[in-house]
Short mmCIF file of C-alpha atoms and ligand atoms in Angstrom, two decimals:
data_model
loop_
_atom_site.label_atom_id
_atom_site.label_comp_id
_atom_site.label_asym_id
_atom_site.label_seq_id
_atom_site.Cartn_x
_atom_site.Cartn_y
_atom_site.Cartn_z
CA MET A 36 168.78 59.49 36.65
CA PRO A 37 171.99 59.09 34.65
CA ARG A 38 175.01 58.61 36.84
CA PHE A 39 178.57 57.94 35.67
CA THR A 40 181.36 56.68 37.85
CA LEU A 41 184.86 58.02 37.51
CA VAL A 42 187.57 55.64 38.60
CA THR A 43 190.76 57.50 39.53
CA ALA A 44 193.90 56.89 41.55
CA GLN A 45 192.64 59.24 44.31
CA HIS A 46 189.19 57.66 44.62
CA SER A 47 186.11 56.81 42.61
CA TYR A 48 183.18 59.15 42.50
CA ASP A 49 179.98 59.79 40.58
CA ALA A 50 178.88 62.52 38.22
CA VAL A 51 175.12 62.60 38.76
CA ILE A 52 172.76 64.24 36.28
CA GLU A 53 169.26 65.00 37.47
CA ARG A 54 166.78 67.84 37.08
CA GLY A 55 166.23 69.49 40.45
CA LEU A 56 169.35 67.89 41.93
CA LEU A 57 170.41 71.21 43.44
CA SER A 58 167.74 70.86 46.09
CA ARG A 59 169.30 67.51 47.13
CA ALA A 60 172.87 68.85 47.27
CA GLY A 61 173.01 68.34 51.04
CA GLU A 62 172.86 64.57 50.58
CA PHE A 63 176.16 64.64 48.72
CA VAL A 64 178.04 66.91 51.13
CA PRO A 65 179.51 64.72 53.86
CA ASP A 66 178.34 65.28 57.37
CA VAL A 67 181.56 66.81 58.60
CA ALA A 68 182.31 68.36 61.95
CA GLY A 69 183.69 71.49 60.33
CA VAL A 70 182.38 74.27 58.17
CA VAL A 71 181.09 73.73 54.62
CA PHE A 72 182.45 76.51 52.40
CA VAL A 73 180.38 77.33 49.32
CA VAL A 74 182.60 79.09 46.79
CA THR A 75 180.51 80.94 44.21
CA THR A 76 179.99 84.18 42.33
CA ALA A 77 177.40 86.81 43.20
CA ASP A 78 175.39 86.31 39.99
CA VAL A 79 175.02 82.55 40.47
CA TRP A 80 174.21 82.96 44.14
CA GLU A 81 171.56 85.55 43.40
CA LEU A 82 169.91 83.24 40.87
CA HIS A 83 170.20 79.86 42.55
CA GLY A 84 171.72 80.33 46.01
CA SER A 85 168.46 80.01 47.91
CA VAL A 86 168.13 76.40 46.73
CA ILE A 87 171.61 75.57 48.07
CA GLU A 88 170.83 77.43 51.27
CA ARG A 89 167.78 75.25 51.84
CA ALA A 90 169.70 72.12 50.85
CA LEU A 91 172.34 72.87 53.48
CA ALA A 92 169.91 74.00 56.17
CA GLY A 93 170.96 72.82 59.60
CA ARG A 94 174.62 72.61 58.58
CA ARG A 95 177.37 75.07 59.42
CA PHE A 96 178.12 76.72 56.09
CA GLU A 97 179.71 79.92 54.86
CA VAL A 98 179.33 81.42 51.41
CA LEU A 99 182.57 82.76 49.95
CA PHE A 100 182.24 85.05 46.97
CA PHE A 101 184.77 85.18 44.19
CA PRO A 102 184.53 88.13 41.76
CA GLY A 103 184.58 85.88 38.69
CA GLY A 104 186.24 86.42 35.35
CA GLU A 105 189.32 84.89 33.74
CA THR A 106 191.58 87.77 34.93
CA ARG A 107 190.68 87.04 38.54
CA LYS A 108 191.34 83.33 38.22
CA ARG A 109 194.67 83.81 39.96
CA VAL A 110 196.52 82.30 42.88
CA SER A 111 196.16 85.61 44.78
CA GLU A 112 192.39 85.12 44.78
CA VAL A 113 192.77 81.57 46.02
CA GLU A 114 194.97 82.82 48.83
CA ALA A 115 192.38 85.48 49.74
CA LEU A 116 189.69 82.77 49.88
CA ALA A 117 191.90 80.59 52.07
CA GLU A 118 192.41 83.46 54.50
CA LYS A 119 188.64 83.93 54.68
CA MET A 120 188.23 80.24 55.40
CA ILE A 121 190.64 80.44 58.32
CA GLU A 122 188.86 83.53 59.68
CA ALA A 123 185.55 81.66 59.50
CA GLY A 124 186.85 78.65 61.38
CA GLY A 125 187.96 76.48 58.48
CA ASP A 126 190.17 73.52 59.33
CA ARG A 127 191.04 70.04 58.13
CA THR A 128 187.46 68.91 58.65
CA SER A 129 186.05 71.52 56.26
CA VAL A 130 184.57 70.82 52.84
CA VAL A 131 184.43 73.08 49.79
CA VAL A 132 181.39 73.18 47.55
CA ALA A 133 182.33 74.82 44.26
CA PHE A 134 179.08 76.24 42.94
CA GLY A 135 179.34 78.10 39.64
CA GLY A 136 180.82 78.11 36.16
CA GLY A 137 184.09 76.52 35.14
CA ILE A 138 186.14 79.29 36.69
CA VAL A 139 184.59 78.64 40.10
CA ASN A 140 185.02 74.87 39.64
CA ASP A 141 188.72 75.31 38.80
CA MET A 142 189.35 77.80 41.60
CA GLY A 143 187.26 76.04 44.23
CA GLY A 144 188.86 72.71 43.36
CA PHE A 145 192.35 74.20 43.58
CA LEU A 146 191.51 75.91 46.87
CA ALA A 147 190.37 72.56 48.29
CA SER A 148 193.45 70.79 46.96
CA ALA A 149 195.77 73.07 48.92
CA PHE A 150 193.79 74.20 51.97
CA MET A 151 195.36 72.39 54.95
CA ARG A 152 197.13 70.26 52.32
CA GLY A 153 193.84 69.09 50.88
CA ILE A 154 190.21 68.87 51.91
CA PRO A 155 187.29 67.42 49.94
CA VAL A 156 185.43 69.32 47.27
CA VAL A 157 181.95 68.78 45.82
CA GLN A 158 181.56 70.22 42.38
CA ILE A 159 178.24 71.80 41.41
CA PRO A 160 178.73 73.21 37.91
CA THR A 161 176.21 75.78 36.69
CA THR A 162 177.21 76.45 33.09
CA LEU A 163 176.83 73.90 30.30
CA LEU A 164 180.59 74.04 29.71
CA ALA A 165 181.31 73.31 33.34
CA GLN A 166 178.68 70.54 33.48
CA VAL A 167 180.10 68.62 30.53
CA ASP A 168 183.75 69.44 31.00
CA ALA A 169 185.38 71.66 33.65
CA SER A 170 183.83 70.09 36.75
CA ILE A 171 184.69 66.52 35.81
CA GLY A 172 188.11 64.90 35.90
CA GLY A 173 189.85 66.60 38.78
CA LYS A 174 191.91 69.15 36.89
CA THR A 175 191.96 72.33 38.97
CA GLY A 176 194.00 75.48 38.80
CA VAL A 177 194.49 79.12 38.00
CA ASN A 178 196.11 81.28 35.37
CA LEU A 179 199.62 82.73 35.44
CA THR A 180 200.69 85.89 33.64
CA SER A 181 202.55 83.49 31.34
CA GLY A 182 199.43 81.62 30.36
CA LYS A 183 196.13 79.98 31.22
CA ASN A 184 195.75 77.13 33.70
CA LEU A 185 199.50 76.80 34.24
CA PHE A 186 199.30 76.55 38.03
CA GLY A 187 197.20 73.89 39.65
CA ALA A 188 196.69 70.37 40.89
CA PHE A 189 194.78 67.20 40.22
CA HIS A 190 192.17 67.01 42.92
CA GLN A 191 189.28 64.69 42.31
CA PRO A 192 185.94 65.79 43.77
CA LEU A 193 183.74 63.71 46.07
CA ALA A 194 180.89 64.06 43.60
CA VAL A 195 179.81 66.17 40.64
CA LEU A 196 176.21 67.32 40.85
CA ILE A 197 174.75 68.30 37.51
CA ASP A 198 171.32 69.92 37.55
CA PRO A 199 170.23 70.78 33.99
CA ASP A 200 167.55 73.10 35.39
CA VAL A 201 170.15 75.71 36.43
CA LEU A 202 170.96 76.24 32.75
CA GLY A 203 167.65 78.05 32.32
CA SER A 204 169.26 81.30 33.48
CA LEU A 205 172.33 81.00 31.29
CA SER A 206 172.72 83.52 28.43
CA ASP A 207 172.24 82.16 24.91
CA ARG A 208 175.85 82.90 24.12
CA GLU A 209 177.25 80.98 27.13
CA TYR A 210 174.85 78.13 26.42
CA ARG A 211 175.94 77.87 22.80
CA ALA A 212 179.61 78.08 23.82
CA GLY A 213 179.03 75.00 25.99
CA LEU A 214 177.29 73.23 23.13
CA TYR A 215 180.49 73.27 21.12
CA GLU A 216 182.11 71.05 23.76
CA VAL A 217 179.16 68.67 23.33
CA ILE A 218 179.64 68.73 19.56
CA LYS A 219 183.31 67.92 20.25
CA CYS A 220 182.25 64.84 22.21
CA GLY A 221 180.04 63.70 19.35
CA VAL A 222 182.85 64.02 16.83
CA ILE A 223 185.52 62.32 18.93
CA ALA A 224 183.54 59.42 20.31
CA ASP A 225 179.78 59.31 19.84
CA ARG A 226 178.18 59.24 16.41
CA ALA A 227 174.67 58.97 17.90
CA LEU A 228 175.25 62.14 19.92
CA PHE A 229 176.45 63.87 16.75
CA GLU A 230 173.33 62.76 14.90
CA LEU A 231 171.13 63.98 17.76
CA LEU A 232 172.80 67.39 17.43
CA GLU A 233 172.22 67.33 13.70
CA ALA A 234 168.59 66.34 13.95
CA ARG A 235 167.36 68.27 16.99
CA ARG A 236 168.96 71.69 16.67
CA GLU A 237 165.67 73.54 17.27
CA ALA A 238 164.94 71.54 20.42
CA VAL A 239 168.53 72.04 21.62
CA PHE A 240 168.27 75.80 21.10
CA ALA A 241 164.88 75.82 22.84
CA ARG A 242 166.60 73.99 25.74
CA ASP A 243 164.06 71.20 25.61
CA ALA A 244 164.61 69.49 28.97
CA ASP A 245 164.78 65.90 27.67
CA VAL A 246 167.14 66.73 24.84
CA VAL A 247 169.41 68.81 27.08
CA GLU A 248 169.59 66.01 29.58
CA ARG A 249 170.51 63.54 26.84
CA LEU A 250 173.24 65.83 25.55
CA ILE A 251 174.74 66.31 28.98
CA ALA A 252 174.59 62.61 29.77
CA ALA A 253 176.27 61.65 26.50
CA ALA A 254 179.07 64.17 26.99
CA VAL A 255 179.59 63.30 30.66
CA ARG A 256 179.75 59.59 29.83
CA ILE A 257 182.57 60.23 27.40
CA LYS A 258 184.51 62.47 29.77
CA ALA A 259 184.03 59.96 32.61
CA GLU A 260 185.25 57.05 30.46
CA VAL A 261 188.25 58.92 29.13
CA VAL A 262 189.32 60.25 32.54
CA SER A 263 188.85 56.83 34.15
CA ALA A 264 191.09 55.26 31.55
CA ASP A 265 193.66 58.01 31.56
CA GLU A 266 193.51 60.36 34.51
CA ARG A 267 196.70 62.32 33.88
CA GLU A 268 196.33 63.20 30.24
CA GLY A 269 198.37 60.64 28.42
CA ASP A 270 197.36 59.73 24.91
CA LEU A 271 193.72 58.93 25.48
CA ARG A 272 192.76 62.03 27.47
CA ARG A 273 194.35 64.03 24.69
CA ILE A 274 191.40 63.21 22.40
CA LEU A 275 189.35 65.65 24.49
CA ASN A 276 191.57 68.37 23.06
CA PHE A 277 189.96 68.14 19.61
CA GLY A 278 189.64 71.75 18.45
CA HIS A 279 191.69 73.00 21.36
CA THR A 280 195.13 73.28 19.76
CA VAL A 281 194.06 75.98 17.34
CA GLY A 282 191.31 77.17 19.75
CA HIS A 283 193.83 78.01 22.45
CA ALA A 284 195.98 79.85 19.93
CA LEU A 285 192.95 81.87 18.83
CA GLU A 286 192.02 82.75 22.43
CA ALA A 287 195.55 83.89 23.17
CA GLU A 288 195.87 85.81 19.90
CA THR A 289 192.69 87.76 20.73
CA ALA A 290 193.78 88.29 24.39
CA TYR A 291 190.86 86.17 25.68
CA ALA A 292 188.55 89.08 24.92
CA ARG A 293 186.78 88.28 21.67
CA PHE A 294 185.86 84.61 21.94
CA LEU A 295 184.39 82.55 24.71
CA HIS A 296 186.37 79.33 25.18
CA GLY A 297 183.74 77.18 23.45
CA GLU A 298 183.60 79.62 20.52
CA ALA A 299 187.37 79.42 20.07
CA VAL A 300 187.07 75.65 20.20
CA ALA A 301 184.43 75.82 17.46
CA PHE A 302 186.92 77.63 15.26
CA GLY A 303 189.62 75.12 16.25
CA MET A 304 187.36 72.16 15.36
CA LYS A 305 186.71 73.75 11.99
CA ALA A 306 190.45 74.09 11.34
CA ALA A 307 191.15 70.54 12.59
CA THR A 308 188.37 69.13 10.38
CA LEU A 309 189.77 70.92 7.34
CA LEU A 310 193.22 69.65 8.23
CA ALA A 311 191.90 66.11 8.65
CA ALA A 312 190.28 66.26 5.23
CA ARG A 313 193.61 67.45 3.82
CA VAL A 314 196.07 65.06 5.51
CA GLY A 315 194.18 62.71 7.79
CA GLY A 316 191.97 60.81 5.40
CA LEU A 317 188.65 62.19 6.65
CA SER A 318 186.01 61.78 3.93
CA GLU A 319 184.58 64.85 2.22
CA ALA A 320 181.12 63.78 3.33
CA ASP A 321 181.97 63.53 7.02
CA ALA A 322 184.01 66.74 6.90
CA ALA A 323 181.02 68.56 5.41
CA ARG A 324 178.69 67.23 8.09
CA ILE A 325 181.05 68.31 10.90
CA LEU A 326 181.51 71.77 9.35
CA ASN A 327 177.73 72.06 8.93
CA VAL A 328 176.99 71.28 12.57
CA ILE A 329 179.64 73.72 13.76
CA GLY A 330 178.08 76.37 11.48
CA ASP A 331 174.53 75.51 12.55
CA TYR A 332 175.28 76.08 16.22
CA GLY A 333 176.88 79.46 15.50
CA PRO A 334 177.51 82.14 14.77
CA ILE A 335 180.79 82.66 16.56
CA PRO A 336 182.37 86.14 16.66
CA GLY A 337 184.03 87.19 13.39
CA VAL A 338 187.64 86.36 12.69
CA GLU A 339 188.44 89.50 10.70
CA GLY A 340 191.91 90.91 11.34
CA ILE A 341 193.29 87.60 12.56
CA ASP A 342 196.53 86.57 10.91
CA GLY A 343 196.79 82.84 10.19
CA GLU A 344 200.57 82.81 10.36
CA ARG A 345 200.53 84.31 13.85
CA LEU A 346 198.15 81.53 14.91
CA VAL A 347 200.55 78.92 13.52
CA ALA A 348 203.43 80.55 15.40
CA ARG A 349 201.38 80.42 18.59
CA LEU A 350 200.74 76.70 18.21
CA ARG A 351 204.43 76.17 18.84
CA SER A 352 204.29 77.80 22.27
CA ASP A 353 201.17 75.91 23.42
CA LYS A 354 201.83 74.02 26.69
CA LYS A 355 200.56 70.86 24.98
CA THR A 356 203.38 71.10 22.41
CA LEU A 357 205.55 68.16 23.41
CA LYS A 358 209.23 68.21 22.50
CA GLY A 359 208.50 70.89 19.89
CA LYS A 360 205.99 68.68 18.13
CA ILE A 361 202.46 69.95 17.65
CA HIS A 362 199.91 67.24 18.21
CA PHE A 363 196.63 67.48 16.39
CA VAL A 364 193.50 65.56 17.30
CA LEU A 365 191.98 64.86 13.91
CA PRO A 366 188.68 63.13 13.09
CA GLU A 367 189.01 59.93 11.10
CA ARG A 368 185.24 59.75 10.72
CA ILE A 369 182.36 61.05 12.82
CA GLY A 370 182.75 59.37 16.21
CA ALA A 371 186.46 58.55 16.00
CA VAL A 372 189.63 60.60 16.15
CA ARG A 373 193.34 60.01 16.23
CA VAL A 374 196.29 62.05 17.40
CA LEU A 375 198.76 63.03 14.73
CA SER A 376 202.04 64.91 14.97
CA GLY A 377 204.63 65.91 12.44
CA ILE A 378 202.12 67.45 10.05
CA PRO A 379 203.92 69.78 7.64
CA ASP A 380 203.53 73.46 8.53
CA ALA A 381 202.30 74.20 5.02
CA ASP A 382 199.25 71.95 5.57
CA VAL A 383 198.52 73.46 8.98
CA SER A 384 198.77 76.96 7.52
CA ALA A 385 196.53 76.03 4.63
CA ALA A 386 193.86 74.58 6.91
CA ILE A 387 193.92 77.64 9.16
CA THR A 388 193.73 79.98 6.16
CA GLN A 389 190.73 78.00 4.93
CA ALA A 390 189.05 78.17 8.36
CA LEU A 391 189.62 81.93 8.47
CA ALA A 392 188.15 82.47 5.01
N1 LIG B 663 189.39 71.82 34.66
C1 LIG B 663 189.02 71.47 33.45
O1 LIG B 663 189.13 70.32 33.06
C2 LIG B 663 188.43 72.52 32.57
C3 LIG B 663 187.83 72.15 31.36
C4 LIG B 663 187.25 73.14 30.58
C5 LIG B 663 187.28 74.46 30.99
N2 LIG B 663 187.85 74.81 32.17
C6 LIG B 663 187.87 76.21 32.63
O2 LIG B 663 186.52 76.65 32.75
C7 LIG B 663 186.50 78.05 32.62
C8 LIG B 663 185.33 78.48 31.77
O3 LIG B 663 184.13 78.09 32.37
P1 LIG B 663 182.72 78.72 31.94
O4 LIG B 663 182.60 78.73 30.50
O5 LIG B 663 181.72 78.03 32.75
O6 LIG B 663 182.91 80.25 32.37
P2 LIG B 663 182.58 81.03 33.71
O7 LIG B 663 182.90 80.25 34.89
O8 LIG B 663 183.24 82.34 33.58
O9 LIG B 663 181.01 81.25 33.64
C9 LIG B 663 180.49 82.06 32.59
C10 LIG B 663 179.58 83.16 33.16
O10 LIG B 663 178.29 82.59 33.43
C11 LIG B 663 177.90 82.91 34.77
N3 LIG B 663 177.02 81.81 35.20
C12 LIG B 663 177.40 80.62 35.69
N4 LIG B 663 176.33 79.83 35.87
C13 LIG B 663 175.24 80.54 35.49
C14 LIG B 663 173.84 80.27 35.43
N5 LIG B 663 173.35 79.06 35.78
N6 LIG B 663 173.02 81.25 35.03
C15 LIG B 663 173.53 82.45 34.65
N7 LIG B 663 174.82 82.77 34.66
C16 LIG B 663 175.69 81.82 35.08
C17 LIG B 663 179.21 83.06 35.50
O11 LIG B 663 179.11 83.79 36.67
C18 LIG B 663 180.04 83.76 34.45
O12 LIG B 663 179.77 85.14 34.43
C19 LIG B 663 187.84 78.45 32.05
O13 LIG B 663 188.61 79.12 33.01
C20 LIG B 663 188.47 77.13 31.66
O14 LIG B 663 189.90 77.17 31.79
C21 LIG B 663 188.43 73.85 32.95
ZN1 LIG B 664 187.42 73.06 26.27
#
């Protein structure tokens, strides 16, 4: 069973990857005096809730439903959940179990960070994206009208329980969107992972259990190492943003309606790869391989009607724009990236135009 330890200022904890782990969830939820609050969405509960119910049998637990969706990932929903917790007897001895996709992990984690000034949370991610990314690292939060994820807290979980078996019920589109974050990990830090993605595409699409477990383990290892070395997103943690600078701009430009996050990241990785080939010294051969893998795991929704110049303008208002400088995470070769700023607008525009073509 792969298990990776995250070492953070708050505490150290493990991300555990194991098929069937859901049924052992109770072992990871501390034996508290108070109520265990399972925050989830109706769809996930319908599909997999009975396993959690059995795992928590004999404990005092309450299931709190959140409607789901990016537009409901708001502080008002967190407040409503907190009120429900109080009504159900929640207090400082309670624990939150965030059981769902990345939205539930972000909301449940944030709820736990603020309820009674902070109670523990156990993360049980159920989408591939949440398993390899959102549930790990302690970033929690909600959206503001002004932008995504602008209101939140660092709140490290007690444990992250990753059961690859729950992915069986995920739609193909959500599954593939998560795979782009895995491809990202391969490009930024793990050539062997990248080569596995190149070589085993059929098995990955067929959700072959061994291959899926290897992909998750490789991606979680990277996230765990990066977060342990740089919890608060200094220079190192920024490498995880490969594809995200342009990806976020694309999501915002299309009002979060056309692309799933991972799909927007796929487009962003394409643009960053083209930019790296143009200004960052990435070889033609490696650029072609990265672009091929991104294409092979597609398709992503079409980009017709999207104006490259508007995307460039949006890059400037990204929250990761520091002191007016846009930072790009650019591959140097497969398995290594560096962060560059001060790239001329003309090159950025050209790369985006090329990615849109
Ligand atoms: N905190 C972080 O570090 C971090 C990192 C990356 C992303 N995120 C956040 O994660 C969110 C996106 O997460 P997501 O892609 O998981 O989206 P999501 O949470 O909306 O889940 C996608 C859909 O799949 C459903 N679902 C979940 N598990 C399922 C399963 N096993 N079977 C069938 N359906 C299932 C969900 O109910 C939902 O409808 C964004 O809000 C993003 O900001 C956070
Ligand atoms: Zn992402």
